[in-house]
Coordinates of N, CA, C and O in Angstrom, one line a residue:
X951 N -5.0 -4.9 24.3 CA -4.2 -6.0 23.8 C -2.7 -5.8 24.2 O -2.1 -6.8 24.7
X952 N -2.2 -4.3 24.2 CA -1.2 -4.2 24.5 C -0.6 -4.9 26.5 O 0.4 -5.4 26.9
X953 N -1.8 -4.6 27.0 CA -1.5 -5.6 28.5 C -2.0 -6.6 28.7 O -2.6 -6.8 29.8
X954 N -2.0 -7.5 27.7 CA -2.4 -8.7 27.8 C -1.2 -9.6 27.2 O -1.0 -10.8 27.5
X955 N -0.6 -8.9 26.3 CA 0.4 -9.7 25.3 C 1.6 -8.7 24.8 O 1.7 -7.5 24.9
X956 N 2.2 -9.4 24.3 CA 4.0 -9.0 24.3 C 3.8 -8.2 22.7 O 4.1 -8.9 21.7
X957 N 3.4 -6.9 22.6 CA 3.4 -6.5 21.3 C 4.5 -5.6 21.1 O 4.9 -4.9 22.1
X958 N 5.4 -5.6 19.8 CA 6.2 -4.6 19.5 C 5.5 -3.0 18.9 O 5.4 -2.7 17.7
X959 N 5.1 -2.4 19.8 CA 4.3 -1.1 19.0 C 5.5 -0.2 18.2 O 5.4 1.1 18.3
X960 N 6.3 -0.6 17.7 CA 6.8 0.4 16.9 C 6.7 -0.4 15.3 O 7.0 0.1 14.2
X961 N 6.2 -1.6 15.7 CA 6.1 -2.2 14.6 C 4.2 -2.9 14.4 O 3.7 -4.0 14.1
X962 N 3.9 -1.9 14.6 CA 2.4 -2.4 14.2 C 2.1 -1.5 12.4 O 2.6 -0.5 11.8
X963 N 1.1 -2.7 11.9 CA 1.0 -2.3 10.7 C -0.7 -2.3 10.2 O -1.4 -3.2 10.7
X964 N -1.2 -1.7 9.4 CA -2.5 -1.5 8.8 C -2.6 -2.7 7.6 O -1.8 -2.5 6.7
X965 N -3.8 -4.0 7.5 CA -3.6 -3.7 5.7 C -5.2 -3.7 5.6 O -5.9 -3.9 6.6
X966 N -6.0 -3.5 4.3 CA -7.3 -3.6 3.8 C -7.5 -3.6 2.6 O -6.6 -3.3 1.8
X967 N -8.6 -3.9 2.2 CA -8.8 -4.4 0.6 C -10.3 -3.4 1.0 O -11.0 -3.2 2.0
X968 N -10.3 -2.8 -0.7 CA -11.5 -2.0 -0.5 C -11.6 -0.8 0.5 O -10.8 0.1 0.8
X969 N -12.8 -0.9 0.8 CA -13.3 0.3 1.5 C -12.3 0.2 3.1 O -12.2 1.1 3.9
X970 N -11.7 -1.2 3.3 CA -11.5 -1.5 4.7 C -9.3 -0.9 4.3 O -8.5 -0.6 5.2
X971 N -9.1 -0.9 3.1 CA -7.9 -0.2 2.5 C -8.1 1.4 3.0 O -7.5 1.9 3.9
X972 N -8.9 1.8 2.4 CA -9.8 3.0 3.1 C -9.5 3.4 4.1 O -8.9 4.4 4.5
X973 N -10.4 2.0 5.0 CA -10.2 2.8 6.6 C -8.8 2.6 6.9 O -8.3 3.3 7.7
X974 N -8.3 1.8 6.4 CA -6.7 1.8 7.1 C -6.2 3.1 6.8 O -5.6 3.8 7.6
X975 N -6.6 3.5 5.4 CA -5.4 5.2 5.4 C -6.3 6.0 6.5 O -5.7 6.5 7.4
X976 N -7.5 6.2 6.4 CA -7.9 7.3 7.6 C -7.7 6.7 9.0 O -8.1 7.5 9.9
X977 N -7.3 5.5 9.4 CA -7.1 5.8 10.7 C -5.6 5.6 10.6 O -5.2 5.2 11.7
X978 N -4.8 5.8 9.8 CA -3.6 6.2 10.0 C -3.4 7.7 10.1 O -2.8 8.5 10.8
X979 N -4.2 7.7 9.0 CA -4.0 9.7 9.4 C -4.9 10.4 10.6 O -5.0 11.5 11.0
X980 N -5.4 9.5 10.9 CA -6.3 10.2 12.4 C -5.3 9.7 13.6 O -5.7 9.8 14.7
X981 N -4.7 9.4 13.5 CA -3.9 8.6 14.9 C -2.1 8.4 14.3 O -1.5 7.3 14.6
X982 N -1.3 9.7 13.5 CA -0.1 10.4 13.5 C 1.2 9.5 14.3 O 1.6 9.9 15.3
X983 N 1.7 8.6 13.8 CA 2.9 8.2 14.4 C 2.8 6.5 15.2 O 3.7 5.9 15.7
X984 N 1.6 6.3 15.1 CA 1.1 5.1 15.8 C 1.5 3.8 14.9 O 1.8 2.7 15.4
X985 N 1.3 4.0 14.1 CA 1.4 2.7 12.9 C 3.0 2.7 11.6 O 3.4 3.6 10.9
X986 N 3.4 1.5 11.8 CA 4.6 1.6 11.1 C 4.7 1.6 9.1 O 5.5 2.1 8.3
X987 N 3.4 0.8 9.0 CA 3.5 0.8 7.7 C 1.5 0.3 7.5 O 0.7 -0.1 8.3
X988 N 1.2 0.7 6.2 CA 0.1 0.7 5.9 C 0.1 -0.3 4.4 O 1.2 -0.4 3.9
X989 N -1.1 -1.0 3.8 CA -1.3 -1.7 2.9 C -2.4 -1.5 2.3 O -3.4 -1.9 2.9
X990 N -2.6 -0.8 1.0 CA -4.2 -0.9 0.7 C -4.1 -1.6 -0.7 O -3.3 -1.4 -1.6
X991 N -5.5 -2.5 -0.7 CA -5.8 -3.4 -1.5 C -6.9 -2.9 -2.4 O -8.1 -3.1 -2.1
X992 N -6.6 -2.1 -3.8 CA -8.0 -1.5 -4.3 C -8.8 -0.7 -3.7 O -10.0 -0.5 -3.9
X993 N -7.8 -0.3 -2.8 CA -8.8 1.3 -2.0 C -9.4 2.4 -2.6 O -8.8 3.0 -3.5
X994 N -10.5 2.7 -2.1 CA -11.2 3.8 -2.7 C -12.2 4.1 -1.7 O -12.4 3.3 -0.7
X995 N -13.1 5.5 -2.0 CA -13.6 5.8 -0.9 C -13.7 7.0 -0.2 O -14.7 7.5 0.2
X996 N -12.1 7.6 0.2 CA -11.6 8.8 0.8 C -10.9 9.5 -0.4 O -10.1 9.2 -1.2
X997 N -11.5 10.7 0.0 CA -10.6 11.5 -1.3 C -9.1 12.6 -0.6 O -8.2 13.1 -1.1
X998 N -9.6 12.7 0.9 CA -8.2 13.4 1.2 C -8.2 12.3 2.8 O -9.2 11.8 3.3
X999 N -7.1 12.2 3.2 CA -7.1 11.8 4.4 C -6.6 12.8 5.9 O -6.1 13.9 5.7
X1000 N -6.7 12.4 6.8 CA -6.1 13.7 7.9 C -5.0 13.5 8.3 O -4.6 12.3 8.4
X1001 N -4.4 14.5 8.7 CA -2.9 14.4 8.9 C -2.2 13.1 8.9 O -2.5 12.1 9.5
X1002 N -0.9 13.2 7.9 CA -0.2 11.9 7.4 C 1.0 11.9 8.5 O 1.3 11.2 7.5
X1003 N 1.7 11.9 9.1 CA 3.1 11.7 9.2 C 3.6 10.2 8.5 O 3.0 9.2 8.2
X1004 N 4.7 10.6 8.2 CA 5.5 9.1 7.3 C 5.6 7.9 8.0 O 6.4 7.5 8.9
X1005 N 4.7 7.2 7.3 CA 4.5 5.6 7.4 C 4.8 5.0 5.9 O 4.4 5.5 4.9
X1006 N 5.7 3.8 6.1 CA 6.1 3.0 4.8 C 4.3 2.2 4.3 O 3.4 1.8 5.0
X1007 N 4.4 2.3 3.2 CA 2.7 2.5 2.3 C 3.3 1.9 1.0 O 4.1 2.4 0.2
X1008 N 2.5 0.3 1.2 CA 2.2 -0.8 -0.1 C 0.9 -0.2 -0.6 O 0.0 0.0 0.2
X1009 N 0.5 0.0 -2.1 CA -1.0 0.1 -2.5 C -0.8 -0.8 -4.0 O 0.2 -1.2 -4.6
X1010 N -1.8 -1.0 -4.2 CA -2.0 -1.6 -5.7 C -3.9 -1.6 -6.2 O -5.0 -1.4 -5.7
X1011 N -3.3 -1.8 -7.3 CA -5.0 -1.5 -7.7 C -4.8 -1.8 -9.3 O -3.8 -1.6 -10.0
X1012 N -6.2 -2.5 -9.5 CA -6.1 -3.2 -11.0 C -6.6 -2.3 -11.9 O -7.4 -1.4 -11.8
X1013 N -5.8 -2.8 -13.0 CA -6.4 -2.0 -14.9 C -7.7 -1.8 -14.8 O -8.0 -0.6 -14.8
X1014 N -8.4 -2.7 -14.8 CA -9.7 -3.0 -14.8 C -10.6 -1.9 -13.9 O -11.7 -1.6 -14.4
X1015 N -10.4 -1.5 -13.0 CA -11.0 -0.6 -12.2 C -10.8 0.7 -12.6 O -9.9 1.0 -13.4
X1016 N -11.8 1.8 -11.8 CA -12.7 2.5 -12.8 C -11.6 4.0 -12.5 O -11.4 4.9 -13.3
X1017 N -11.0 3.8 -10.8 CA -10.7 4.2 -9.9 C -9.3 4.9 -10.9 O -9.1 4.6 -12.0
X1018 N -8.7 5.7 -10.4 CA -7.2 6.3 -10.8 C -6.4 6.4 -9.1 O -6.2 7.4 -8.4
X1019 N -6.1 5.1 -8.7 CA -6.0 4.4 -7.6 C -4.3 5.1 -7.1 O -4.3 5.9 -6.1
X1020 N -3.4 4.9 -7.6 CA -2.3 5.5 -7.3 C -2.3 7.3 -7.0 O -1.9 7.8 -5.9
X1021 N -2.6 8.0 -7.9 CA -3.3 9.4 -7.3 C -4.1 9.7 -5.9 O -3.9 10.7 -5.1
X1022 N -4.9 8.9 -5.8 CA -5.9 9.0 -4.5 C -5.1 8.6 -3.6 O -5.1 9.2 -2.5
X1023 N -4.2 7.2 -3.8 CA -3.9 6.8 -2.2 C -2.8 7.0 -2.7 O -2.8 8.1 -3.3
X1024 N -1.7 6.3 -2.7 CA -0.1 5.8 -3.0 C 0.2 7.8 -2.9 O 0.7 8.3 -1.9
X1025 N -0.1 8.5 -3.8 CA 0.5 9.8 -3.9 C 0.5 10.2 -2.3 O 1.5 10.1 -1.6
X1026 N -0.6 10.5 -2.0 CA -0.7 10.8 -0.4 C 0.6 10.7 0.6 O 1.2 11.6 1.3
X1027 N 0.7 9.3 0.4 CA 1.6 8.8 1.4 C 3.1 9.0 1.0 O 3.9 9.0 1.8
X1028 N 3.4 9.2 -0.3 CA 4.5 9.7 -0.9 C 5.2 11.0 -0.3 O 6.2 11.4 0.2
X1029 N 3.9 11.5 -0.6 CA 4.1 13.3 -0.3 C 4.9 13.2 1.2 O 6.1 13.3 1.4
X1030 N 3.7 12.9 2.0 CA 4.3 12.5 3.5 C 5.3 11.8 3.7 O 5.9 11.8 4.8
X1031 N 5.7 11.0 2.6 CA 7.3 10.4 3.4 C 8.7 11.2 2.2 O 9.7 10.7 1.8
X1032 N 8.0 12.5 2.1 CA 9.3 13.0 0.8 C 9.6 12.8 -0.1 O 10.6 13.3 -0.6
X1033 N 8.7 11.6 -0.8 CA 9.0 11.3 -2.0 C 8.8 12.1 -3.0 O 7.9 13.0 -3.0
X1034 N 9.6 11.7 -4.3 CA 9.6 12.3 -5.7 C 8.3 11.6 -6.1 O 7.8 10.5 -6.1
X1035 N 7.9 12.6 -6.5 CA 5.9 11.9 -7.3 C 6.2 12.5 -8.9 O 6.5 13.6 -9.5
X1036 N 6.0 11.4 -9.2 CA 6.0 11.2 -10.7 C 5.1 10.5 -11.2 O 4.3 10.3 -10.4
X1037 N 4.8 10.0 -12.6 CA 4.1 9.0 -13.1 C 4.6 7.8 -12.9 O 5.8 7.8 -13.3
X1038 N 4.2 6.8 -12.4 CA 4.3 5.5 -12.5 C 3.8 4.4 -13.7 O 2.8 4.7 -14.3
X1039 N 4.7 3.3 -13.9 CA 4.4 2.7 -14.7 C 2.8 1.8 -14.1 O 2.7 1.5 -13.0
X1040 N 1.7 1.6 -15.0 CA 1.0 0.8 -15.0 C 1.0 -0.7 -16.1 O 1.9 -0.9 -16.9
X1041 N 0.1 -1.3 -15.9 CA 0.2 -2.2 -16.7 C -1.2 -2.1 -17.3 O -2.0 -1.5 -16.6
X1042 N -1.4 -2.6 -18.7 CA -2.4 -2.5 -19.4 C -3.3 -3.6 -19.5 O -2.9 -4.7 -19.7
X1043 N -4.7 -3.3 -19.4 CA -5.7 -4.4 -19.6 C -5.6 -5.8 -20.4 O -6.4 -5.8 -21.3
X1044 N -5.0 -6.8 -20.3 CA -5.2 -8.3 -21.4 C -3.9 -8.1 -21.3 O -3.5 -8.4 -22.4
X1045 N -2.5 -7.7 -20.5 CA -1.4 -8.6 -20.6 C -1.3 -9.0 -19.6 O -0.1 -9.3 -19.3
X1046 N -2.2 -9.4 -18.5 CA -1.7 -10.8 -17.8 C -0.5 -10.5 -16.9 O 0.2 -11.3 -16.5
X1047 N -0.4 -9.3 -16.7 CA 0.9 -8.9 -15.9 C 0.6 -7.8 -14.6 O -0.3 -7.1 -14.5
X1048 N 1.7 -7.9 -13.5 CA 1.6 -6.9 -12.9 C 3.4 -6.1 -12.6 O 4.4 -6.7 -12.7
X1049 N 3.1 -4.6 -12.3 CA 4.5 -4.4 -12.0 C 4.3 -3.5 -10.9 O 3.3 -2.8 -10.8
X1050 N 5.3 -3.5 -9.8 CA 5.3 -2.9 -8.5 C 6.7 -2.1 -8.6 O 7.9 -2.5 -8.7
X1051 N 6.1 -0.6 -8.6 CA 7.4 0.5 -8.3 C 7.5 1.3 -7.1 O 6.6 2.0 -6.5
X1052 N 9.1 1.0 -6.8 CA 9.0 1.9 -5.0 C 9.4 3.7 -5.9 O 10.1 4.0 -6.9
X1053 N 8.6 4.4 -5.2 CA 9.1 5.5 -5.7 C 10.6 6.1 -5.4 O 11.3 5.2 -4.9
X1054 N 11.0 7.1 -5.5 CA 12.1 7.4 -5.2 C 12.3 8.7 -4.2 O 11.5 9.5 -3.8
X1055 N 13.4 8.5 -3.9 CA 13.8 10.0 -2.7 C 12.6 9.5 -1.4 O 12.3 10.5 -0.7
X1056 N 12.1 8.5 -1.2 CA 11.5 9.2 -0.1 C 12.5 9.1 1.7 O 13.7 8.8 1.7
X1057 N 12.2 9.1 2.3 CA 13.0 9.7 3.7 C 13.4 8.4 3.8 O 12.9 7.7 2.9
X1058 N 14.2 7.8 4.6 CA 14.9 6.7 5.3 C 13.7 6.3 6.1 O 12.9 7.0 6.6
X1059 N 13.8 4.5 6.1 CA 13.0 4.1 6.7 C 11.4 3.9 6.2 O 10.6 3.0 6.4
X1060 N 11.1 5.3 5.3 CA 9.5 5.1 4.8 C 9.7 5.0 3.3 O 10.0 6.0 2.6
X1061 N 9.6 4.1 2.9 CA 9.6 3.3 1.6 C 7.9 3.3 0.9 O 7.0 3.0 1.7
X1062 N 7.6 3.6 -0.2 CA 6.7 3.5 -0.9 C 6.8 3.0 -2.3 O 7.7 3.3 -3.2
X1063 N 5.5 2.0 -2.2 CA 5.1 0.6 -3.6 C 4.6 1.0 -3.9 O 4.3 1.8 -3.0
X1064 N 4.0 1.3 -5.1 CA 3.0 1.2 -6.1 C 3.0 -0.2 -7.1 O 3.9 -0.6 -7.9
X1065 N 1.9 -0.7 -6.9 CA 1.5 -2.2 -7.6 C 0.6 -1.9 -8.6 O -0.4 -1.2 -8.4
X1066 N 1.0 -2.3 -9.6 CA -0.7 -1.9 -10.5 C -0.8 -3.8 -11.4 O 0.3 -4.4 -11.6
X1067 N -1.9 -4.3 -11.7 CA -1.9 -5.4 -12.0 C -3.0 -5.5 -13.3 O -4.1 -5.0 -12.9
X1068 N -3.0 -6.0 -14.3 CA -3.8 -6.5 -15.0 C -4.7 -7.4 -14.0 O -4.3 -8.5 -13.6
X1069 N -6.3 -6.7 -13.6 CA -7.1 -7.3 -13.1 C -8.0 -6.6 -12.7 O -7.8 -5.4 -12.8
X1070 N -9.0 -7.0 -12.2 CA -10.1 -6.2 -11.6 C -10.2 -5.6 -9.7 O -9.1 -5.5 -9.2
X1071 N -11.4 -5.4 -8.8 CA -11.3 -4.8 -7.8 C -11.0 -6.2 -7.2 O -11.7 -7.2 -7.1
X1072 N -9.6 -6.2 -6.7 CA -9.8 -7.8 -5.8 C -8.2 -7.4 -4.8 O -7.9 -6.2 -4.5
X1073 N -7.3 -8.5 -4.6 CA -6.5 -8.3 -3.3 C -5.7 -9.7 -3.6 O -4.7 -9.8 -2.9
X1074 N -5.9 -11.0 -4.8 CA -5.2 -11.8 -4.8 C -5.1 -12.2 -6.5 O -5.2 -13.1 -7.2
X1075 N -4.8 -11.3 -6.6 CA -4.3 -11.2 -8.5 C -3.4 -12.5 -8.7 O -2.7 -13.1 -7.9
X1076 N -3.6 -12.9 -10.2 CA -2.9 -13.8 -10.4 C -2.2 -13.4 -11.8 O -3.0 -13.2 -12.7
X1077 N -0.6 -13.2 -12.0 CA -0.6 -13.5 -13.6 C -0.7 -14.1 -14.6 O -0.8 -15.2 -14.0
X1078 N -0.9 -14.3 -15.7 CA -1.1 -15.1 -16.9 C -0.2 -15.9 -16.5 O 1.0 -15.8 -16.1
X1079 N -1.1 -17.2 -16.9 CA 0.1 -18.9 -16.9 C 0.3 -19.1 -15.4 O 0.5 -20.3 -15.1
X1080 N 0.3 -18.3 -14.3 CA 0.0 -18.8 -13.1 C -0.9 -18.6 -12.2 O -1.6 -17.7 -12.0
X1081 N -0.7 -20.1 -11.6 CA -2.1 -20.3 -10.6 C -2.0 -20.3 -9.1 O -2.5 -21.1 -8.3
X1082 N -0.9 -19.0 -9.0 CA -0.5 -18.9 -7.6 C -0.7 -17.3 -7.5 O -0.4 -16.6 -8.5
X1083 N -1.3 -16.5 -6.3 CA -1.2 -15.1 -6.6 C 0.3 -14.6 -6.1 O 1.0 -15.2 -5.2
X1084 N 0.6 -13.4 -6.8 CA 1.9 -12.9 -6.4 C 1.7 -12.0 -5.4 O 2.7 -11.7 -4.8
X1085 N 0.4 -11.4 -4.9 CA 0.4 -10.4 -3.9 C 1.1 -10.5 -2.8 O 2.0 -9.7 -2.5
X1086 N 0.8 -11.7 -1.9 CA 1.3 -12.2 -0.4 C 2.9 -12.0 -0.1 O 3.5 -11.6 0.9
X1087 N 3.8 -12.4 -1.5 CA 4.9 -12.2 -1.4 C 5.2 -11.3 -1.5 O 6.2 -11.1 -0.7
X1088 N 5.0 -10.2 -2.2 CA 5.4 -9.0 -2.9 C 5.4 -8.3 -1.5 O 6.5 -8.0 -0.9
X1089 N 3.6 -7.9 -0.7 CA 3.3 -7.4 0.6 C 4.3 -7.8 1.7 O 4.7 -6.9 2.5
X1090 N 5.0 -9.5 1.9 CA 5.8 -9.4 2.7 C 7.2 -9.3 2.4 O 7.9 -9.3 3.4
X1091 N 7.8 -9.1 1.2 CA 8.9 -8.5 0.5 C 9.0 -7.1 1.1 O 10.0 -6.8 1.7
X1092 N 7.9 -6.2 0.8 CA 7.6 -4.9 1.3 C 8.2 -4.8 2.8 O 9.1 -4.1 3.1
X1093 N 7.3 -5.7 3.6 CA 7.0 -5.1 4.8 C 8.1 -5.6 6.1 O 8.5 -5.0 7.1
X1094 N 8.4 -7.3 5.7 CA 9.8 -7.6 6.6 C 10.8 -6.9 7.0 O 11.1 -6.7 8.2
X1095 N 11.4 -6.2 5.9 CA 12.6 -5.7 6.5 C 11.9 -4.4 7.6 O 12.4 -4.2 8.7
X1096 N 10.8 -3.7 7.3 CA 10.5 -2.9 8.2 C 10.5 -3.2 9.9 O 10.3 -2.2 10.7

């Protein structure tokens, strides 16, 4: 792809929902420095990944799921970009809400979300009273300035 078309590779990015959230973290950590930022959508699947270097990392994952979603992935990538790992706020089953937190301290340049949403395993959440999902914006809120 890269000799066929005009790609910026310092700015290539991962996203996936599910298992394919999954493969995005392991082939970020299988292939160290290659990818600028990563996205996982209700990932689950991998319980450790291989070598991280710091990539900026959107994750989110619903109430509803069975998963303890921010632990498994979102922590990971934290560690790797220096961040302070703490508890994050979630949101609770039946309010219709979601809230997205960047953690803190992590290195310049690698920024880390955590999204958690009133909802189940999916990738286009919607809040109570609207019939628009907020994911798309939020992900390119994240990931533009990168």
């Amino acid at each position: 792809v890269e000799s066929e078309l005009c790609i910026d590779t310092s700015r290539v990015m991962l996203e996936g929902f599910s298992m394919g959230g999954a493969m995005s973290w392991y082939i970020t950590g299988s292939r160290p420095g290659v990818y600028r930022a990563v996205v996982g959508h209700s990932g689950g699947g991998v319980g450790g990944i291989p070598t991280l270097s710091p990539v900026a990392y959107w994750g989110s994952l619903g109430s509803q799921e069975s998963s303890d979603g921010y632990k498994t992935q979102t922590d990971q990538f934290a560690k790797a970009n220096g961040c302070t790992i703490e508890p994050l706020p979630t949101t609770s089953t039946g309010s219709g809400t979601h809230v997205c937190t960047p953690y803190k301290g992590c290195k310049e340049d690698f920024p880390v979300t955590w999204c958690s949403y009133d909802g189940s395993h999916g990738f286009q959440d919607t809040d109570s009273g609207s019939s628009k999902t907020w994911v798309p914006q939020a992900v390119w809120d994240f990931l533009s300035p990168l």
